[in-house]
XYZ file of C-alpha atoms in Angstrom:
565
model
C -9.959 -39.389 31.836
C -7.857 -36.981 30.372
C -6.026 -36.045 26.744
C -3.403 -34.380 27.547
C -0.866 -34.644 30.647
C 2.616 -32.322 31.000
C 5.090 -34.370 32.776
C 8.151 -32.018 34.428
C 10.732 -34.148 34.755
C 13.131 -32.532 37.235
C 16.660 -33.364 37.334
C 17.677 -32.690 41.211
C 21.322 -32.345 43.286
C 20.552 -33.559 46.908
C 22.690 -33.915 49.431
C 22.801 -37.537 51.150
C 20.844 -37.651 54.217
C 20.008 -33.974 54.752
C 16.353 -34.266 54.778
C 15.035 -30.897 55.261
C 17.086 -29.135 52.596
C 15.738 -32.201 49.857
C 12.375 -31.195 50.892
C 13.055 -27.536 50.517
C 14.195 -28.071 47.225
C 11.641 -30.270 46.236
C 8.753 -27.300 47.181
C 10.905 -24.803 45.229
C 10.831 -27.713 41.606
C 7.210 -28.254 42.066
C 6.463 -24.350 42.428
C 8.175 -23.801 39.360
C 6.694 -26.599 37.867
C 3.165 -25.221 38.666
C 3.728 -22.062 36.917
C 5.039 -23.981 33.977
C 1.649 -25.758 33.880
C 3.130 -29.056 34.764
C 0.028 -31.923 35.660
C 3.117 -34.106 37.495
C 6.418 -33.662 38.773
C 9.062 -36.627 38.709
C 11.830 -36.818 40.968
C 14.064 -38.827 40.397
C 15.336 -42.524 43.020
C 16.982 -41.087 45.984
C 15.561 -37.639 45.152
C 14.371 -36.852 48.592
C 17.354 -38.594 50.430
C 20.663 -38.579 48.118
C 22.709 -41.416 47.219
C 24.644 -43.098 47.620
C 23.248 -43.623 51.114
C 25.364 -46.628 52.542
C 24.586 -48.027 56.276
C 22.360 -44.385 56.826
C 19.809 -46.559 55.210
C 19.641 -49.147 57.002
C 19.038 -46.884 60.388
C 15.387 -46.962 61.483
C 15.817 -43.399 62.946
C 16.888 -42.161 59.639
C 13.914 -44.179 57.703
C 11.503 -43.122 60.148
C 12.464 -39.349 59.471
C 12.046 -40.066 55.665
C 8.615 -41.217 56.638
C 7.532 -38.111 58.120
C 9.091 -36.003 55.845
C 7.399 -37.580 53.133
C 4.161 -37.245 54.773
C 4.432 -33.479 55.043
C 5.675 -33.068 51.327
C 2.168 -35.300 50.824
C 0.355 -32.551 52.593
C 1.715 -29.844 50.666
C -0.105 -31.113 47.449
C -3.204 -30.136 49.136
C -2.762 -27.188 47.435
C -4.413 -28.552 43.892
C -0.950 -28.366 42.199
C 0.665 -30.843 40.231
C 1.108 -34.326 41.649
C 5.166 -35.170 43.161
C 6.947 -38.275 42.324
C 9.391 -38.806 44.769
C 12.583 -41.009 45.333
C 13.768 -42.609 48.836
C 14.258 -45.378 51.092
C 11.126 -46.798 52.542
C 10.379 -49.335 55.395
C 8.872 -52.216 54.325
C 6.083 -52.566 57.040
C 5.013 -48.940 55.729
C 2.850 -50.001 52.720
C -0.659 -49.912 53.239
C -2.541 -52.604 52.149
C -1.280 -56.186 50.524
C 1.765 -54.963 49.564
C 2.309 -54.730 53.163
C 5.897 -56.495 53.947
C 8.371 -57.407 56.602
C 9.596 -54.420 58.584
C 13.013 -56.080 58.559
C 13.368 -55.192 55.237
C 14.000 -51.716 53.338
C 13.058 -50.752 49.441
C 14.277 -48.192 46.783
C 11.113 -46.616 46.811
C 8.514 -44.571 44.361
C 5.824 -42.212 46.200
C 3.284 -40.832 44.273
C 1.849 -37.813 46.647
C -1.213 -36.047 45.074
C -4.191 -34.478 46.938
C -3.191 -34.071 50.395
C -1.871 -37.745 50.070
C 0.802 -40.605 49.725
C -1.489 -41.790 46.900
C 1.097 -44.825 45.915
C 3.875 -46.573 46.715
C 5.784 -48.836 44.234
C 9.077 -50.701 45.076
C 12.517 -51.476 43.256
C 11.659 -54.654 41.480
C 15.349 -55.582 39.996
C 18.082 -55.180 41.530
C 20.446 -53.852 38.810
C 24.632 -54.629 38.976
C 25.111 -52.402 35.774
C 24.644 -49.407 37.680
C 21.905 -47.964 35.019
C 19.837 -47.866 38.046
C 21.416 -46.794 40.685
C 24.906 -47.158 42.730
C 25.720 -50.372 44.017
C 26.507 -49.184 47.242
C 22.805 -48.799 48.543
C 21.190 -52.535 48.710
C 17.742 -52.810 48.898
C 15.466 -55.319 49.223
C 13.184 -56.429 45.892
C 9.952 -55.731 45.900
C 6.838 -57.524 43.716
C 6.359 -56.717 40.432
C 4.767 -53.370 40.131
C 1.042 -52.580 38.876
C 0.801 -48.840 37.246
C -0.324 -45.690 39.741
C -3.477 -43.435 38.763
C -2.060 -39.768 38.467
C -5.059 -37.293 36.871
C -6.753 -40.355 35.300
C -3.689 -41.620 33.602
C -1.983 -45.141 34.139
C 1.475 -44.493 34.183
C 4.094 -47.301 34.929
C 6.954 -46.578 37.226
C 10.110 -47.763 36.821
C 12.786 -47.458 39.784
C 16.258 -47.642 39.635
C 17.291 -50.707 37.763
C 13.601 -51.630 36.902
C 14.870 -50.000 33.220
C 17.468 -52.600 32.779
C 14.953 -55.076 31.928
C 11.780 -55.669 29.912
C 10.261 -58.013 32.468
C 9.155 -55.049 34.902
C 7.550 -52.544 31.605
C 5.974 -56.054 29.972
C 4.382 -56.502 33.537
C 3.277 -53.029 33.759
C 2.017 -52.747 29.839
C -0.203 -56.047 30.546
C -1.364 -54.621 33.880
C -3.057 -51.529 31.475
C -0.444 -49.095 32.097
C -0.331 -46.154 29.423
C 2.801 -44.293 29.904
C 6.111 -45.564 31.586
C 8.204 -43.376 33.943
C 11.790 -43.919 35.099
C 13.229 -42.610 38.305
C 16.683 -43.339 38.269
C 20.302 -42.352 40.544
C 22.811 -43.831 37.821
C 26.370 -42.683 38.300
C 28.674 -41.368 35.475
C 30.816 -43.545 33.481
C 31.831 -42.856 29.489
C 29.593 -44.220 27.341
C 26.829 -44.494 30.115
C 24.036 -41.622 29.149
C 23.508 -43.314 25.565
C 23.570 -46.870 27.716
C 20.261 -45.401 29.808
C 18.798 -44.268 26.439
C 19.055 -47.751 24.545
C 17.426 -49.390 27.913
C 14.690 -47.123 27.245
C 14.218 -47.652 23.324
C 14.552 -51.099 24.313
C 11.677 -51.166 26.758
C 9.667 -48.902 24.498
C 9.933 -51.188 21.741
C 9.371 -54.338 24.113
C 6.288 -52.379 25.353
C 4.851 -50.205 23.064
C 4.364 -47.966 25.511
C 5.945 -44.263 25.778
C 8.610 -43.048 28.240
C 10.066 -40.830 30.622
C 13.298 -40.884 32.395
C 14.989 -38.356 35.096
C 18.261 -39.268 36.413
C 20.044 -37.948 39.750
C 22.670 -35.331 39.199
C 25.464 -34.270 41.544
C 28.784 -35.588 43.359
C 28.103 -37.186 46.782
C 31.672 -39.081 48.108
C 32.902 -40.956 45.552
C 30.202 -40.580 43.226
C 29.228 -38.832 40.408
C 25.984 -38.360 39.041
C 25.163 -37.194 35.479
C 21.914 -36.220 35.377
C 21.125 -36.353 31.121
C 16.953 -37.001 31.935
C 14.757 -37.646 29.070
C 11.510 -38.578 26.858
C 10.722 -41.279 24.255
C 8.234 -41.400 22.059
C 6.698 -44.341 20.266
C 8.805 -47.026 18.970
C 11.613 -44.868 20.636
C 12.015 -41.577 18.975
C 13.710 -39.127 21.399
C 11.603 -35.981 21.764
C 13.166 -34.435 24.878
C 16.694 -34.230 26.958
C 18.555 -32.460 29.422
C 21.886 -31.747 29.822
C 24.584 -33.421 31.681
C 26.368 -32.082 35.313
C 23.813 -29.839 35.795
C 20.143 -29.030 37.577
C 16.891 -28.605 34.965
C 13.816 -28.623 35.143
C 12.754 -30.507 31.408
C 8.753 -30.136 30.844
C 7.175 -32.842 28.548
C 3.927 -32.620 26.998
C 1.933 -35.303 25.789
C -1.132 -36.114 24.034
C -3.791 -38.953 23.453
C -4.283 -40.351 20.188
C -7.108 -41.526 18.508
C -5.756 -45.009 19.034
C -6.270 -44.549 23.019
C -1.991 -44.115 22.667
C -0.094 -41.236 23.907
C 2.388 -39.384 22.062
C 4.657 -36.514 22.101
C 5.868 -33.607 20.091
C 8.918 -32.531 19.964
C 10.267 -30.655 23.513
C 13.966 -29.135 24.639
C 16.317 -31.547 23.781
C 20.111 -30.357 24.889
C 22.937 -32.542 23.322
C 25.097 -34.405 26.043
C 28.793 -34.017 26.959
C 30.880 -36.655 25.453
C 34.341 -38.422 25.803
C 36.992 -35.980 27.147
C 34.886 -32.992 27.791
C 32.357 -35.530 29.557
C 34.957 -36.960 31.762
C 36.112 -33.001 32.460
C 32.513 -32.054 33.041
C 32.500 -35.343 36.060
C 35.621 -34.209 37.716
C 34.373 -30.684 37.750
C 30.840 -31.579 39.321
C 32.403 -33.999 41.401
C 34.901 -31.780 43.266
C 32.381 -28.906 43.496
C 30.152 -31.207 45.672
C 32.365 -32.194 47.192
C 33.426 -28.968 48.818
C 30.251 -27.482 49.235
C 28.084 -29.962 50.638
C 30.927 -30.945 53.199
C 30.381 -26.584 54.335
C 34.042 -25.934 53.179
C 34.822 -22.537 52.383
C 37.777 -23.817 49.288
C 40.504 -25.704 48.339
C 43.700 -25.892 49.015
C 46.243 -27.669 46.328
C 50.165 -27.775 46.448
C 51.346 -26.237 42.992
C 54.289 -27.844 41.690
C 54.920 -27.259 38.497
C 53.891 -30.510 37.512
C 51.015 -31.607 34.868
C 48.728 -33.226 37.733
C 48.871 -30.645 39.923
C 48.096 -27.816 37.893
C 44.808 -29.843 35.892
C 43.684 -30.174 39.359
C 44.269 -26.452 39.927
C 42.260 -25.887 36.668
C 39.630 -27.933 37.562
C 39.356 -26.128 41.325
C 38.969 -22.696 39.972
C 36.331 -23.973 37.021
C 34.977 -25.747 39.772
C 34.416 -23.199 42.647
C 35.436 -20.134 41.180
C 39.819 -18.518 41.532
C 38.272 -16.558 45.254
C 37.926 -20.347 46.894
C 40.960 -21.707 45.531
C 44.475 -21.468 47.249
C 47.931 -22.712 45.354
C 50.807 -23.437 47.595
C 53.632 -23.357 46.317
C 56.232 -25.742 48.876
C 58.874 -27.040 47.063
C 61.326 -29.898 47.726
C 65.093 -29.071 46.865
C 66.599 -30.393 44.410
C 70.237 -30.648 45.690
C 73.600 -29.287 44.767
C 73.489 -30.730 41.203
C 73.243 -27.841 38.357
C 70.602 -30.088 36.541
C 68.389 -30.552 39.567
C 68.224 -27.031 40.918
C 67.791 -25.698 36.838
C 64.568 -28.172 36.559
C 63.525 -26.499 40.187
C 63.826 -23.247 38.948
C 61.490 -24.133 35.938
C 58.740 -25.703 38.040
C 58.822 -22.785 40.347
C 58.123 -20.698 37.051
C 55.702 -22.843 36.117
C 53.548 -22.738 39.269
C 53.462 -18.834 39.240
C 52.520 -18.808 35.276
C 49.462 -21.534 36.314
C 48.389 -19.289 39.100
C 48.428 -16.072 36.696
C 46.725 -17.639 34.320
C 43.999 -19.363 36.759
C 43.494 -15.861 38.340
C 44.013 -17.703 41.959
C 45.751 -16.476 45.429
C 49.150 -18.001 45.724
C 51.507 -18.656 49.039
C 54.654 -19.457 49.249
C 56.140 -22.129 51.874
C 60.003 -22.711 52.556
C 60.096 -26.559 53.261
C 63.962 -26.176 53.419
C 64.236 -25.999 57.970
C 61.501 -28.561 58.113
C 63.519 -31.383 55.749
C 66.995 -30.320 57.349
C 65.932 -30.527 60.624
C 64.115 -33.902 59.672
C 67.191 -35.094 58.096
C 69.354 -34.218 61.095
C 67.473 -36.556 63.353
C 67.052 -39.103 61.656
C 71.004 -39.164 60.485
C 72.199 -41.568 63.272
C 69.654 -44.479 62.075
C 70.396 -44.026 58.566
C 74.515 -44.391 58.903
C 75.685 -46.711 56.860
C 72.889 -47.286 54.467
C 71.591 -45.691 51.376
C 68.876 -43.510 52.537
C 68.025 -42.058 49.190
C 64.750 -43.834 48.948
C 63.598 -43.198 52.189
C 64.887 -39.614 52.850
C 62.271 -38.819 49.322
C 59.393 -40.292 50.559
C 59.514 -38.972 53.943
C 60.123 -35.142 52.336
C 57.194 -35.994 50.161
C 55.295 -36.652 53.289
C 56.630 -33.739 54.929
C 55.558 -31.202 52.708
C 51.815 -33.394 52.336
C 51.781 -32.953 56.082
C 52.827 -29.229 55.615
C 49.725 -28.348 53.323
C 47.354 -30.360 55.565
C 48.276 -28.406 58.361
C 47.979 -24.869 56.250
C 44.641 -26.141 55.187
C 43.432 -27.052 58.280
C 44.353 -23.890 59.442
C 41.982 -22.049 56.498
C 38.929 -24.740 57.198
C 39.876 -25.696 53.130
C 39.850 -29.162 51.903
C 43.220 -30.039 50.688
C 43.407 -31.752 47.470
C 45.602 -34.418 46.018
C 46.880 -34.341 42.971
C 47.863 -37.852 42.472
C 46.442 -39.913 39.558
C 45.307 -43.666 39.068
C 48.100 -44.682 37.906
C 50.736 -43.286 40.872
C 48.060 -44.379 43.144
C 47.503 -47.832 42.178
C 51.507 -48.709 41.837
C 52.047 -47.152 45.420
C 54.404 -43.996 43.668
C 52.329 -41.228 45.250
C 53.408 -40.999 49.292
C 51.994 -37.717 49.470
C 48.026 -37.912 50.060
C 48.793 -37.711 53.765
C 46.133 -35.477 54.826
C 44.233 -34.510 52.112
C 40.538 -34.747 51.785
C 39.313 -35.394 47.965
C 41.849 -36.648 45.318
C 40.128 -35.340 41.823
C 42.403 -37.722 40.006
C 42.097 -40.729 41.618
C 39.898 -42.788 39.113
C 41.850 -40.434 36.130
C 44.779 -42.365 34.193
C 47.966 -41.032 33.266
C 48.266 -40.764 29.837
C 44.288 -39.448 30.381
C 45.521 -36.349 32.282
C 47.204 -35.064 29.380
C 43.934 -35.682 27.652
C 42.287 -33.951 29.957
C 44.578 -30.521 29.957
C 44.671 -30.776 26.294
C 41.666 -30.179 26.246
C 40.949 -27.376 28.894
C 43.418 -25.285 27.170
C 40.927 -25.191 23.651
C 37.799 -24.688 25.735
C 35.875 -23.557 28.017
C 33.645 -25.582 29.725
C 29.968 -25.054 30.766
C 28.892 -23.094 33.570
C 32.742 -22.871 34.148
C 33.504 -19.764 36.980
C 37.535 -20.586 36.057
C 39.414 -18.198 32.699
C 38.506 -18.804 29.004
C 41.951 -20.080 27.023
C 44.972 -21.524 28.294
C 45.204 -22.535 31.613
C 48.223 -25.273 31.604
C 51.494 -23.724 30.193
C 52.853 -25.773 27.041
C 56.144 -25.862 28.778
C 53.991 -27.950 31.537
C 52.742 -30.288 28.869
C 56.296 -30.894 26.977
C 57.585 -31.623 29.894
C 55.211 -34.543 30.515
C 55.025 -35.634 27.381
C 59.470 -36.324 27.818
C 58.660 -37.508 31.559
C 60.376 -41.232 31.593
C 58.450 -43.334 34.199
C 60.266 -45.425 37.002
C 62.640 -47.404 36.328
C 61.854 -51.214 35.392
C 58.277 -49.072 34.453
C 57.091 -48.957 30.634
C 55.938 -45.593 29.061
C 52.605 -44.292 30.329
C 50.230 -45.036 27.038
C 51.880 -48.943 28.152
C 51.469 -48.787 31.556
C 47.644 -47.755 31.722
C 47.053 -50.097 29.100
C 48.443 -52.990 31.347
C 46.349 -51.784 34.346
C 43.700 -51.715 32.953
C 43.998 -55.126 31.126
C 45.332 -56.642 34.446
C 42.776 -54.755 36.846
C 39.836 -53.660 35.108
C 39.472 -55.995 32.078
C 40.563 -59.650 34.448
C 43.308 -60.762 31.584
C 45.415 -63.441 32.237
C 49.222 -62.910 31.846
C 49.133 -64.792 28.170
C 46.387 -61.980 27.183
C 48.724 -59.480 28.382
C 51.661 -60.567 26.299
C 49.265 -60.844 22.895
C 48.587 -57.288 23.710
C 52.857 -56.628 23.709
C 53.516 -56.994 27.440
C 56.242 -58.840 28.364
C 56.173 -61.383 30.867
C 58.945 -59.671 33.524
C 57.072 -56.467 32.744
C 53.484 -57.788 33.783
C 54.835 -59.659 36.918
C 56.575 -56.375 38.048
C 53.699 -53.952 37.897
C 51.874 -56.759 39.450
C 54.343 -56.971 42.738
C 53.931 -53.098 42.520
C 50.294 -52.921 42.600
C 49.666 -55.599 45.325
C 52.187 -54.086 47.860
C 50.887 -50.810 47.416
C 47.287 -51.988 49.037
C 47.617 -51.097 52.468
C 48.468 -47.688 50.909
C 45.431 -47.555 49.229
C 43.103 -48.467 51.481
C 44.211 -45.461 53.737
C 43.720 -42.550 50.375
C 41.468 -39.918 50.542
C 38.321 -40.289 48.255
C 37.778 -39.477 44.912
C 35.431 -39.333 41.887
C 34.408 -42.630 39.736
C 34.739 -42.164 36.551
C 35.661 -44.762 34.682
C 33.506 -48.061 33.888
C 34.763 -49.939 36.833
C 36.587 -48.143 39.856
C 39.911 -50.577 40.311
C 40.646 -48.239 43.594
C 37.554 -49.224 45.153
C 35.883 -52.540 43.614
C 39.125 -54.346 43.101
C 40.677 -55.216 46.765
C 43.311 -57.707 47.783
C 44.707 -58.879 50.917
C 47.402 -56.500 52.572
C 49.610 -58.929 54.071
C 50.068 -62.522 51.794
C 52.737 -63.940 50.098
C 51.054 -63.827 46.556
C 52.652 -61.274 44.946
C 54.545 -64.041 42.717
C 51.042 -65.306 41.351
C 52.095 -63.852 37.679
């Protein structure tokens, strides 16, 4: 038996499914942990895997690797250095002993490797839908109720993924003699959701009486983002220790026995979280850096035009990967003979050049002009006699999208869109043709102006983009006067009525108490359902609001229900 036990808690970025590069990093965490004087390190779920992991876990080949790769971290701790906790997927046939299960089956698993050793396993208990735990897109199978693991003569409790969410899992583990309770968790961004984790674990604390630690995954894999924001509780749920959001750390805990056989903690680093707007910044920024480098691409492409969307994703690129890796085309559509149209393309052609001086980033220039005349030209025959106006915009839209893709390709660059939720969900963005990641694709309208509101009065963390403005006012004021589509209510409207309609499941009479009129509702709902097939076929993007309508909320392509409201 021991008095006092330091806990390193360390808040990892894997990459899904690369195996060998986890490890690596794992062996580097636990040597620093060693020198910090650290009795245990905790990983966090998925730490040795990634996540989310999606049919990869359900390939024997894959779990069988994990099995052997976990069996030579095991080795490693030969050495007499701290004890590992680590996170992956785990056959269910694999556990020694009664917990012994059917190999059909596959668990969100907790390994405790000490002394040469897979020491213990403990399984996922709860599945958890709130996504405190861990992304819904990896489904495991429950396993029993968890007794607590011996690590240096200590009886600590382990909580994995959505085991946190409720008491029955820590009130099984307190009555089972456990002394300490730790939480390995891979639970994605969302606002509000780092002070949603810590309430679980005052709540179990409380419930318990029983101390505890948390880690959480960090890093963008796909479509996720994950926050990190790992941290301690003491008793009756004091918070002695924290890391920060978006980013790796290694966050060393120290506790002590009391007289009363209980363990406490004083007080350790504790690092204030991101909130609200610069939180949301901080996800799109993580998200899109991920994205980029653990796909091997050497930058980003994104068309400049002048426009709000397209230069925040710009900003968000260079603060992101640095102004080197980022490349703004500038392709613009003509405007036509009218004095109006050509003045407002003279302004966003001004516009782009004053976002890339201020960004610091390489700019090229691309005459779409021979492309869209020549396109026009053929197709003249089968639009005589109708108004091609429609038409003749999307497919230039789609021209220049292919345009990019093809300059992109050419560089080995991810191209990204710049459309937002909004566009995106009523069909009014044709031009994602080709791209790879869409950094706005979860992001409402009126929150983009947020957003680069924002990144013009700071600077964010760890940013590698310019301190001070980096979206010209002019860019702003022109939003802010931007009238949407016709038959369309103003943005702060519009997003309010998705997000009723989508994301809260109101019925049209809810709407209307809200001030949304009946014709209004039924339009943006004809818009939204015909613009599925479209959807289906985007690029990928960060989640970062509470529920994803893009990707959780899907609807028939073809189907005459578009008159349902």
């Amino acid at each position: 038996m021991t008095d006092h036990l330091s806990i390193a808690l360390a808040q990892i970025n894997p990459a899904a499914g690369n195996l060998a590069a986890n490890a690596d990093r794992l062996r580097a965490v636990r040597a620093e942990a060693a020198a910090r004087g650290a009795d245990l390190v905790v990983c966090p779920a998925a730490g040795l895997s990634g996540a989310p992991l999606l049919d990869l876990a359900a390939l024997p080949a894959f779990l069988d690797t994990v099995e052997a790769t976990v069996q030579a971290l095991a080795e490693d701790t030969a050495d007499g250095g701290p004890a590992l906790l680590v996170g992956a997927p785990w056959h269910g046939d694999s556990v020694p002993g009664d917990l012994g299960r059917d190999g059909s089956k596959r668990h969100n698993a907790a390994l405790l490797l000490d002394g040469g050793r897979i020491a213990a396993i403990r399984f996922q208990a709860v599945m958890d839908s709130g996504e405190i735990g861990g992304p819904e897109e990896d489904r495991f199978d429950s396993g029993p109720m968890p007794g607590p693991v011996n690590v240096r003569g200590v009886r600590i409790g382990l909580l994995v993924g959505g085991d946190l969410t409720t008491g029955d899992v820590a009130e099984t583990l307190a009555e089972s003699g456990a002394e300490l309770l730790v939480a390995m968790l891979a639970s994605p961004f969302a606002p509000g959701r780092a002070d949603q984790r810590i309430h679980a674990g005052v709540a179990r604390v409380v419930e318990c009486g029983l101390p505890l630690a948390a880690v959480n995954l960090i890093g963008g894999q796909d479509e996720r983002v994950f926050d990190g924001g790992s941290f301690a509780l003491a008793p009756g749920g004091r918070l002695v220790a924290q890391a920060p959001l978006f980013a790796e750390h290694l966050l060393l805990t120290r506790w002590e026995r009391g007289d009363d056989d209980g363990w406490d903690s004083s007080e350790a680093e504790t690092i204030a979280p991101a909130e609200g707007t610069e939180a949301l910044y901080g996800a799109l920024v993580l998200g899109l850096h991920d994205a980029v480098t653990k796909s091997g691409a050497p930058g980003v492409a994104v068309g400049l035009t002048g426009g709000l969307d397209s230069a925040l994703v710009a900003a968000i690129a260079v603060d992101a990967l640095g102004p080197e890796r980022v490349l703004a085309v500038r392709a613009p559509l003509p405007g036509g003979p009218d004095a109006d149209l050509a003045g407002a393309l003279a302004d966003s052609l001004d516009d782009a050049a004053e976002i890339v001086e201020l960004l610091g980033c390489r700019l090229d220039n691309v005459a779409l002009a021979p492309l869209l005349k020549a396109a026009d030209s053929l197709l003249a025959p089968a639009f005589a006699g109708r108004d091609p106006a429609m038409a003749v915009e999307r497919m230039h839209a789609r021209l220049r999208a292919a345009t990019l893709a093809a300059l992109a390709e050419r560089m080995g660059a991810l191209l990204l869109s710049s459309v937002d939720r909004t566009d995106r969900l009523l069909g009014l963005a044709p031009e994602e043709t080709g791209c790879g990641y869409a950094v706005l694709a979860d992001v409402p309208k009126t929150a983009v102006l947020e957003l680069a509101r924002w990144r013009n009065r700071n600077q964010p963390a760890a940013s590698r983009g310019p301190a001070g403005l980096v979206v010209p006012e002019r860019v702003l004021t022109r939003r802010m006067k931007a009238e949407t589509p016709a038959g369309l209510p103003p943005a702060e409207a519009l997003d309010d009525l998705l997000a009723g309609l989508l994301d809260g499941g109101l019925s049209p009479a809810d709407l209307m108490t809200r001030g949304h009129a009946s014709e209004t509702v039924a339009a943006v709902w004809r818009l939204m359902a015909r613009a599925e097939a479209g959807r289906r076929g985007a690029p990928p993007g960060p989640r970062v609001s509470r529920r994803s309508t893009v990707r959780l909320r899907r609807f028939p392509i073809a189907g005459d229900f578009t008159d349902l409201l």
